[in-house]
mmCIF file of N, CA and C in Angstrom:
data_model
loop_
_atom_site.group_PDB
_atom_site.id
_atom_site.type_symbol
_atom_site.label_atom_id
_atom_site.label_comp_id
_atom_site.label_asym_id
_atom_site.label_seq_id
_atom_site.Cartn_x
_atom_site.Cartn_y
_atom_site.Cartn_z
ATOM 1 N N MET V 29 -150.744 23.868 11.554
ATOM 2 C CA MET V 29 -150.912 23.365 12.916
ATOM 3 C C MET V 29 -152.359 23.570 13.349
ATOM 4 N N SER V 30 -152.871 22.615 14.065
ATOM 5 C CA SER V 30 -154.227 22.737 14.587
ATOM 6 C C SER V 30 -154.243 23.669 15.794
ATOM 7 N N GLU V 31 -155.400 23.808 16.381
ATOM 8 C CA GLU V 31 -155.550 24.669 17.549
ATOM 9 C C GLU V 31 -154.582 24.268 18.656
ATOM 10 N N LYS V 32 -153.935 25.255 19.247
ATOM 11 C CA LYS V 32 -152.956 24.994 20.310
ATOM 12 C C LYS V 32 -153.662 24.482 21.566
ATOM 13 N N ILE V 33 -153.135 23.409 22.137
ATOM 14 C CA ILE V 33 -153.651 22.834 23.381
ATOM 15 C C ILE V 33 -153.149 23.700 24.539
ATOM 16 N N VAL V 34 -154.061 24.146 25.377
ATOM 17 C CA VAL V 34 -153.717 24.938 26.558
ATOM 18 C C VAL V 34 -154.390 24.289 27.762
ATOM 19 N N GLN V 35 -153.643 24.114 28.823
ATOM 20 C CA GLN V 35 -154.171 23.478 30.033
ATOM 21 C C GLN V 35 -153.812 24.321 31.244
ATOM 22 N N THR V 36 -154.765 24.508 32.136
ATOM 23 C CA THR V 36 -154.524 25.264 33.368
ATOM 24 C C THR V 36 -154.937 24.474 34.606
ATOM 25 N N ALA V 37 -155.347 23.233 34.432
ATOM 26 C CA ALA V 37 -155.840 22.432 35.561
ATOM 27 C C ALA V 37 -154.785 22.241 36.639
ATOM 28 N N GLY V 38 -153.536 22.095 36.255
ATOM 29 C CA GLY V 38 -152.477 21.913 37.242
ATOM 30 C C GLY V 38 -152.365 23.104 38.177
ATOM 31 N N ARG V 39 -152.312 24.281 37.603
ATOM 32 C CA ARG V 39 -152.209 25.493 38.430
ATOM 33 C C ARG V 39 -153.479 25.719 39.243
ATOM 34 N N GLU V 40 -154.631 25.454 38.632
ATOM 35 C CA GLU V 40 -155.894 25.647 39.340
ATOM 36 C C GLU V 40 -156.035 24.686 40.519
ATOM 37 N N SER V 41 -155.626 23.441 40.335
ATOM 38 C CA SER V 41 -155.786 22.435 41.384
ATOM 39 C C SER V 41 -154.630 22.376 42.373
ATOM 40 N N LEU V 42 -153.407 22.542 41.863
ATOM 41 C CA LEU V 42 -152.231 22.299 42.702
ATOM 42 C C LEU V 42 -151.215 23.433 42.721
ATOM 43 N N GLY V 43 -151.522 24.533 42.075
ATOM 44 C CA GLY V 43 -150.550 25.612 41.924
ATOM 45 C C GLY V 43 -149.908 26.069 43.216
ATOM 46 N N ASP V 44 -150.699 26.224 44.272
ATOM 47 C CA ASP V 44 -150.147 26.670 45.554
ATOM 48 C C ASP V 44 -149.435 25.543 46.296
ATOM 49 N N PHE V 45 -149.947 24.328 46.162
ATOM 50 C CA PHE V 45 -149.414 23.190 46.917
ATOM 51 C C PHE V 45 -148.188 22.569 46.243
ATOM 52 N N ALA V 46 -148.254 22.415 44.928
ATOM 53 C CA ALA V 46 -147.175 21.752 44.186
ATOM 54 C C ALA V 46 -146.908 22.505 42.882
ATOM 55 N N PRO V 47 -146.300 23.679 42.975
ATOM 56 C CA PRO V 47 -146.114 24.503 41.780
ATOM 57 C C PRO V 47 -145.277 23.839 40.684
ATOM 58 N N MET V 48 -144.287 23.038 41.038
ATOM 59 C CA MET V 48 -143.476 22.368 40.015
ATOM 60 C C MET V 48 -144.319 21.348 39.254
ATOM 61 N N PHE V 49 -145.113 20.553 39.975
ATOM 62 C CA PHE V 49 -145.975 19.574 39.321
ATOM 63 C C PHE V 49 -146.976 20.293 38.413
ATOM 64 N N ALA V 50 -147.542 21.392 38.905
ATOM 65 C CA ALA V 50 -148.498 22.169 38.098
ATOM 66 C C ALA V 50 -147.833 22.674 36.823
ATOM 67 N N HIS V 51 -146.617 23.171 36.939
ATOM 68 C CA HIS V 51 -145.853 23.634 35.777
ATOM 69 C C HIS V 51 -145.620 22.494 34.793
ATOM 70 N N LEU V 52 -145.175 21.348 35.287
ATOM 71 C CA LEU V 52 -144.911 20.206 34.402
ATOM 72 C C LEU V 52 -146.177 19.750 33.702
ATOM 73 N N ASN V 53 -147.297 19.725 34.427
ATOM 74 C CA ASN V 53 -148.577 19.318 33.835
ATOM 75 C C ASN V 53 -149.024 20.314 32.762
ATOM 76 N N ASP V 54 -149.098 21.588 33.135
ATOM 77 C CA ASP V 54 -149.677 22.585 32.241
ATOM 78 C C ASP V 54 -148.735 23.006 31.111
ATOM 79 N N ASP V 55 -147.468 23.237 31.440
ATOM 80 C CA ASP V 55 -146.541 23.803 30.460
ATOM 81 C C ASP V 55 -145.763 22.762 29.671
ATOM 82 N N VAL V 56 -145.372 21.664 30.325
ATOM 83 C CA VAL V 56 -144.579 20.657 29.625
ATOM 84 C C VAL V 56 -145.487 19.613 28.976
ATOM 85 N N LEU V 57 -146.283 18.903 29.781
ATOM 86 C CA LEU V 57 -147.134 17.850 29.216
ATOM 87 C C LEU V 57 -148.101 18.417 28.181
ATOM 88 N N PHE V 58 -148.928 19.375 28.607
ATOM 89 C CA PHE V 58 -149.921 19.898 27.667
ATOM 90 C C PHE V 58 -149.350 20.994 26.771
ATOM 91 N N GLY V 59 -148.502 21.864 27.301
ATOM 92 C CA GLY V 59 -147.971 22.958 26.498
ATOM 93 C C GLY V 59 -146.987 22.521 25.432
ATOM 94 N N GLU V 60 -146.130 21.554 25.746
ATOM 95 C CA GLU V 60 -145.112 21.114 24.788
ATOM 96 C C GLU V 60 -145.445 19.763 24.148
ATOM 97 N N VAL V 61 -145.652 18.736 24.958
ATOM 98 C CA VAL V 61 -145.840 17.386 24.409
ATOM 99 C C VAL V 61 -147.117 17.303 23.570
ATOM 100 N N TRP V 62 -148.228 17.792 24.109
ATOM 101 C CA TRP V 62 -149.481 17.725 23.349
ATOM 102 C C TRP V 62 -149.457 18.605 22.111
ATOM 103 N N ASN V 63 -148.624 19.640 22.065
ATOM 104 C CA ASN V 63 -148.557 20.532 20.907
ATOM 105 C C ASN V 63 -147.447 20.164 19.927
ATOM 106 N N GLU V 64 -146.645 19.164 20.243
ATOM 107 C CA GLU V 64 -145.611 18.689 19.325
ATOM 108 C C GLU V 64 -146.315 18.074 18.112
ATOM 109 N N GLU V 65 -145.834 18.340 16.918
ATOM 110 C CA GLU V 65 -146.590 18.031 15.700
ATOM 111 C C GLU V 65 -146.233 16.734 14.985
ATOM 112 N N ALA V 66 -145.346 15.906 15.502
ATOM 113 C CA ALA V 66 -144.948 14.688 14.790
ATOM 114 C C ALA V 66 -146.109 13.705 14.632
ATOM 115 N N ILE V 67 -147.019 13.685 15.606
ATOM 116 C CA ILE V 67 -148.238 12.875 15.473
ATOM 117 C C ILE V 67 -149.433 13.775 15.763
ATOM 118 N N SER V 68 -150.553 13.414 15.212
ATOM 119 C CA SER V 68 -151.749 14.251 15.337
ATOM 120 C C SER V 68 -152.305 14.229 16.758
ATOM 121 N N VAL V 69 -153.062 15.260 17.087
ATOM 122 C CA VAL V 69 -153.733 15.309 18.380
ATOM 123 C C VAL V 69 -154.721 14.150 18.484
ATOM 124 N N LYS V 70 -155.374 13.812 17.394
ATOM 125 C CA LYS V 70 -156.320 12.683 17.404
ATOM 126 C C LYS V 70 -155.605 11.401 17.815
ATOM 127 N N LEU V 71 -154.446 11.138 17.250
ATOM 128 C CA LEU V 71 -153.688 9.936 17.610
ATOM 129 C C LEU V 71 -153.205 10.015 19.057
ATOM 130 N N LYS V 72 -152.779 11.191 19.497
ATOM 131 C CA LYS V 72 -152.373 11.354 20.898
ATOM 132 C C LYS V 72 -153.533 11.040 21.837
ATOM 133 N N CYS V 73 -154.733 11.445 21.452
ATOM 134 C CA CYS V 73 -155.920 11.151 22.263
ATOM 135 C C CYS V 73 -156.129 9.644 22.393
ATOM 136 N N ILE V 74 -156.017 8.929 21.279
ATOM 137 C CA ILE V 74 -156.185 7.477 21.293
ATOM 138 C C ILE V 74 -155.091 6.828 22.142
ATOM 139 N N ILE V 75 -153.856 7.257 21.958
ATOM 140 C CA ILE V 75 -152.739 6.705 22.737
ATOM 141 C C ILE V 75 -152.963 6.934 24.227
ATOM 142 N N THR V 76 -153.448 8.103 24.585
ATOM 143 C CA THR V 76 -153.685 8.422 25.999
ATOM 144 C C THR V 76 -154.764 7.534 26.591
ATOM 145 N N VAL V 77 -155.863 7.345 25.858
ATOM 146 C CA VAL V 77 -156.932 6.452 26.342
ATOM 147 C C VAL V 77 -156.384 5.039 26.518
ATOM 148 N N VAL V 78 -155.625 4.560 25.557
ATOM 149 C CA VAL V 78 -155.032 3.221 25.643
ATOM 150 C C VAL V 78 -154.094 3.125 26.854
ATOM 151 N N SER V 79 -153.286 4.142 27.088
ATOM 152 C CA SER V 79 -152.359 4.130 28.218
ATOM 153 C C SER V 79 -153.091 4.079 29.549
ATOM 154 N N LEU V 80 -154.129 4.887 29.686
ATOM 155 C CA LEU V 80 -154.914 4.877 30.920
ATOM 156 C C LEU V 80 -155.618 3.542 31.097
ATOM 157 N N MET V 81 -156.171 3.012 30.017
ATOM 158 C CA MET V 81 -156.846 1.711 30.075
ATOM 159 C C MET V 81 -155.863 0.624 30.508
ATOM 160 N N ALA V 82 -154.689 0.615 29.906
ATOM 161 C CA ALA V 82 -153.685 -0.399 30.239
ATOM 162 C C ALA V 82 -153.252 -0.299 31.699
ATOM 163 N N SER V 83 -153.266 0.913 32.240
ATOM 164 C CA SER V 83 -152.885 1.127 33.636
ATOM 165 C C SER V 83 -154.019 0.855 34.609
ATOM 166 N N GLY V 84 -155.217 0.615 34.079
ATOM 167 C CA GLY V 84 -156.366 0.367 34.941
ATOM 168 C C GLY V 84 -156.960 1.630 35.537
ATOM 169 N N ILE V 85 -156.645 2.770 34.953
ATOM 170 C CA ILE V 85 -157.163 4.050 35.457
ATOM 171 C C ILE V 85 -158.504 4.331 34.784
ATOM 172 N N THR V 86 -159.551 4.301 35.588
ATOM 173 C CA THR V 86 -160.897 4.522 35.037
ATOM 174 C C THR V 86 -161.633 5.602 35.824
ATOM 175 N N ASP V 87 -160.885 6.586 36.291
ATOM 176 C CA ASP V 87 -161.494 7.680 37.052
ATOM 177 C C ASP V 87 -161.843 8.839 36.118
ATOM 178 N N SER V 88 -162.039 10.001 36.692
ATOM 179 C CA SER V 88 -162.433 11.166 35.900
ATOM 180 C C SER V 88 -161.382 11.558 34.862
ATOM 181 N N SER V 89 -160.125 11.201 35.085
ATOM 182 C CA SER V 89 -159.111 11.529 34.080
ATOM 183 C C SER V 89 -159.352 10.753 32.785
ATOM 184 N N LEU V 90 -159.794 9.512 32.882
ATOM 185 C CA LEU V 90 -160.117 8.753 31.674
ATOM 186 C C LEU V 90 -161.340 9.352 30.991
ATOM 187 N N THR V 91 -162.348 9.719 31.756
ATOM 188 C CA THR V 91 -163.530 10.352 31.156
ATOM 189 C C THR V 91 -163.120 11.624 30.424
ATOM 190 N N TYR V 92 -162.267 12.440 31.047
ATOM 191 C CA TYR V 92 -161.770 13.658 30.391
ATOM 192 C C TYR V 92 -161.103 13.317 29.062
ATOM 193 N N HIS V 93 -160.249 12.297 29.055
ATOM 194 C CA HIS V 93 -159.519 11.956 27.839
ATOM 195 C C HIS V 93 -160.412 11.293 26.791
ATOM 196 N N LEU V 94 -161.453 10.596 27.203
ATOM 197 C CA LEU V 94 -162.439 10.093 26.239
ATOM 198 C C LEU V 94 -163.176 11.264 25.592
ATOM 199 N N GLU V 95 -163.588 12.225 26.393
ATOM 200 C CA GLU V 95 -164.260 13.416 25.863
ATOM 201 C C GLU V 95 -163.323 14.206 24.944
ATOM 202 N N ASN V 96 -162.062 14.296 25.335
ATOM 203 C CA ASN V 96 -161.064 14.976 24.520
ATOM 204 C C ASN V 96 -160.886 14.256 23.183
ATOM 205 N N ALA V 97 -160.858 12.925 23.224
ATOM 206 C CA ALA V 97 -160.741 12.147 21.988
ATOM 207 C C ALA V 97 -161.924 12.423 21.071
ATOM 208 N N LYS V 98 -163.101 12.398 21.631
ATOM 209 C CA LYS V 98 -164.306 12.666 20.838
ATOM 210 C C LYS V 98 -164.240 14.066 20.227
ATOM 211 N N SER V 99 -163.845 15.048 21.019
ATOM 212 C CA SER V 99 -163.801 16.425 20.516
ATOM 213 C C SER V 99 -162.708 16.633 19.465
ATOM 214 N N HIS V 100 -161.736 15.725 19.406
ATOM 215 C CA HIS V 100 -160.688 15.811 18.385
ATOM 216 C C HIS V 100 -160.908 14.826 17.239
ATOM 217 N N GLY V 101 -162.151 14.369 17.084
ATOM 218 C CA GLY V 101 -162.510 13.619 15.887
ATOM 219 C C GLY V 101 -162.498 12.113 15.975
ATOM 220 N N VAL V 102 -162.241 11.545 17.139
ATOM 221 C CA VAL V 102 -162.292 10.088 17.258
ATOM 222 C C VAL V 102 -163.773 9.689 17.264
ATOM 223 N N THR V 103 -164.131 8.846 16.329
ATOM 224 C CA THR V 103 -165.526 8.431 16.217
ATOM 225 C C THR V 103 -165.851 7.321 17.208
ATOM 226 N N LYS V 104 -167.132 7.111 17.400
ATOM 227 C CA LYS V 104 -167.593 6.014 18.262
ATOM 228 C C LYS V 104 -167.055 4.686 17.740
ATOM 229 N N GLU V 105 -167.085 4.502 16.434
ATOM 230 C CA GLU V 105 -166.605 3.253 15.836
ATOM 231 C C GLU V 105 -165.104 3.067 16.053
ATOM 232 N N GLU V 106 -164.341 4.144 15.897
ATOM 233 C CA GLU V 106 -162.892 4.054 16.123
ATOM 234 C C GLU V 106 -162.582 3.729 17.578
ATOM 235 N N MET V 107 -163.309 4.367 18.501
ATOM 236 C CA MET V 107 -163.045 4.114 19.914
ATOM 237 C C MET V 107 -163.456 2.695 20.293
ATOM 238 N N ALA V 108 -164.599 2.237 19.786
ATOM 239 C CA ALA V 108 -165.040 0.870 20.086
ATOM 240 C C ALA V 108 -164.018 -0.149 19.575
ATOM 241 N N ALA V 109 -163.506 0.065 18.371
ATOM 242 C CA ALA V 109 -162.497 -0.847 17.818
ATOM 243 C C ALA V 109 -161.195 -0.784 18.624
ATOM 244 N N THR V 110 -160.820 0.411 19.063
ATOM 245 C CA THR V 110 -159.607 0.581 19.864
ATOM 246 C C THR V 110 -159.728 -0.152 21.192
ATOM 247 N N ILE V 111 -160.834 0.066 21.886
ATOM 248 C CA ILE V 111 -161.031 -0.577 23.191
ATOM 249 C C ILE V 111 -161.067 -2.097 23.042
ATOM 250 N N THR V 112 -161.751 -2.595 22.026
ATOM 251 C CA THR V 112 -161.825 -4.042 21.789
ATOM 252 C C THR V 112 -160.429 -4.610 21.553
ATOM 253 N N HIS V 113 -159.669 -3.956 20.689
ATOM 254 C CA HIS V 113 -158.320 -4.434 20.383
ATOM 255 C C HIS V 113 -157.436 -4.443 21.633
ATOM 256 N N VAL V 114 -157.459 -3.355 22.375
ATOM 257 C CA VAL V 114 -156.612 -3.231 23.551
ATOM 258 C C VAL V 114 -157.026 -4.220 24.643
ATOM 259 N N ALA V 115 -158.327 -4.489 24.768
ATOM 260 C CA ALA V 115 -158.808 -5.438 25.780
ATOM 261 C C ALA V 115 -158.165 -6.816 25.600
ATOM 262 N N MET V 116 -157.846 -7.183 24.367
ATOM 263 C CA MET V 116 -157.211 -8.472 24.110
ATOM 264 C C MET V 116 -155.816 -8.549 24.738
ATOM 265 N N TYR V 117 -155.189 -7.411 24.944
ATOM 266 C CA TYR V 117 -153.828 -7.369 25.463
ATOM 267 C C TYR V 117 -153.745 -6.989 26.934
ATOM 268 N N VAL V 118 -154.674 -6.150 27.416
ATOM 269 C CA VAL V 118 -154.546 -5.641 28.783
ATOM 270 C C VAL V 118 -155.591 -6.192 29.739
ATOM 271 N N GLY V 119 -156.581 -6.892 29.209
ATOM 272 C CA GLY V 119 -157.555 -7.527 30.084
ATOM 273 C C GLY V 119 -159.003 -7.190 29.748
ATOM 274 N N TRP V 120 -159.799 -8.231 29.745
ATOM 275 C CA TRP V 120 -161.220 -8.117 29.426
ATOM 276 C C TRP V 120 -161.968 -7.210 30.407
ATOM 277 N N PRO V 121 -161.747 -7.344 31.723
ATOM 278 C CA PRO V 121 -162.451 -6.458 32.668
ATOM 279 C C PRO V 121 -162.135 -4.976 32.432
ATOM 280 N N LYS V 122 -160.910 -4.668 32.054
ATOM 281 C CA LYS V 122 -160.573 -3.278 31.745
ATOM 282 C C LYS V 122 -161.366 -2.801 30.533
ATOM 283 N N GLY V 123 -161.522 -3.666 29.551
ATOM 284 C CA GLY V 123 -162.324 -3.315 28.379
ATOM 285 C C GLY V 123 -163.757 -2.998 28.757
ATOM 286 N N TRP V 124 -164.351 -3.834 29.592
ATOM 287 C CA TRP V 124 -165.733 -3.591 30.045
ATOM 288 C C TRP V 124 -165.850 -2.246 30.748
ATOM 289 N N GLU V 125 -164.924 -1.953 31.620
ATOM 290 C CA GLU V 125 -164.989 -0.699 32.374
ATOM 291 C C GLU V 125 -164.835 0.514 31.461
ATOM 292 N N VAL V 126 -163.896 0.450 30.523
ATOM 293 C CA VAL V 126 -163.687 1.582 29.615
ATOM 294 C C VAL V 126 -164.885 1.723 28.669
ATOM 295 N N PHE V 127 -165.459 0.612 28.231
ATOM 296 C CA PHE V 127 -166.666 0.702 27.400
ATOM 297 C C PHE V 127 -167.802 1.394 28.149
ATOM 298 N N ARG V 128 -167.928 1.132 29.447
ATOM 299 C CA ARG V 128 -168.981 1.775 30.234
ATOM 300 C C ARG V 128 -168.829 3.294 30.173
ATOM 301 N N LEU V 129 -167.603 3.779 30.324
ATOM 302 C CA LEU V 129 -167.349 5.218 30.276
ATOM 303 C C LEU V 129 -167.488 5.774 28.857
ATOM 304 N N ALA V 130 -166.920 5.058 27.889
ATOM 305 C CA ALA V 130 -166.957 5.533 26.500
ATOM 306 C C ALA V 130 -168.390 5.587 25.977
ATOM 307 N N LYS V 131 -169.187 4.611 26.343
ATOM 308 C CA LYS V 131 -170.589 4.590 25.900
ATOM 309 C C LYS V 131 -171.308 5.846 26.389
ATOM 310 N N ASP V 132 -171.055 6.247 27.630
ATOM 311 C CA ASP V 132 -171.662 7.476 28.145
ATOM 312 C C ASP V 132 -171.202 8.697 27.355
ATOM 313 N N VAL V 133 -169.930 8.773 27.029
ATOM 314 C CA VAL V 133 -169.389 9.925 26.305
ATOM 315 C C VAL V 133 -169.976 10.011 24.901
ATOM 316 N N TRP V 134 -170.020 8.905 24.177
ATOM 317 C CA TRP V 134 -170.513 8.950 22.807
ATOM 318 C C TRP V 134 -172.039 8.938 22.732
ATOM 319 N N THR V 135 -172.733 8.527 23.780
ATOM 320 C CA THR V 135 -174.197 8.547 23.790
ATOM 321 C C THR V 135 -174.725 9.947 24.061
ATOM 322 N N GLU V 136 -173.951 10.776 24.758
ATOM 323 C CA GLU V 136 -174.374 12.148 25.065
ATOM 324 C C GLU V 136 -174.789 12.887 23.802
ATOM 325 N N GLU V 137 -174.012 12.727 22.742
ATOM 326 C CA GLU V 137 -174.283 13.405 21.478
ATOM 327 C C GLU V 137 -175.604 12.948 20.887
ATOM 328 N N GLU V 138 -175.849 11.650 20.916
ATOM 329 C CA GLU V 138 -177.080 11.114 20.355
ATOM 330 C C GLU V 138 -178.285 11.573 21.163
ATOM 331 N N THR V 139 -178.140 11.694 22.479
ATOM 332 C CA THR V 139 -179.221 12.136 23.342
ATOM 333 C C THR V 139 -179.581 13.596 23.075
ATOM 334 N N LYS V 140 -178.584 14.424 22.775
ATOM 335 C CA LYS V 140 -178.803 15.845 22.509
ATOM 336 C C LYS V 140 -179.497 16.088 21.184
ATOM 337 N N GLN V 141 -179.388 15.158 20.235
ATOM 338 C CA GLN V 141 -179.947 15.364 18.893
ATOM 339 C C GLN V 141 -181.414 15.084 18.831
#
C-alpha cells in the first residue's frame, strides 16, 4: 500500500459548525474512499479532476486536486491528454478553464528548476 491519505481540512474549516460533514469529508471520503486499494491513488486523482471538470467546478478545490494529481505522479502530458479527451464530452469552455489552472500547476515545477 502506498502512503496513507490523511485529511483534516473538514475539521479545520467546519468542525465546529458542521461536525458530521467534517467527519464525512475527513474520515469517510479521504480516510476510507481515498485509501481503498482497488484503484490507484493516481487514477483516483485523474477521476477526481475529470469529475470536477465535468461539473464545471474550477475553484480552489480543482487547483488542490490538480496539485494532488501532480504529486501522485500524473505527468503534464497525461493531464493534457485527459483534459483534451474530457473536453470533447463535457464542453470546450470547461477544457479551456481547466487548462488555465493545470498549466499553472505544471509550470510551477519548470519555473523552480
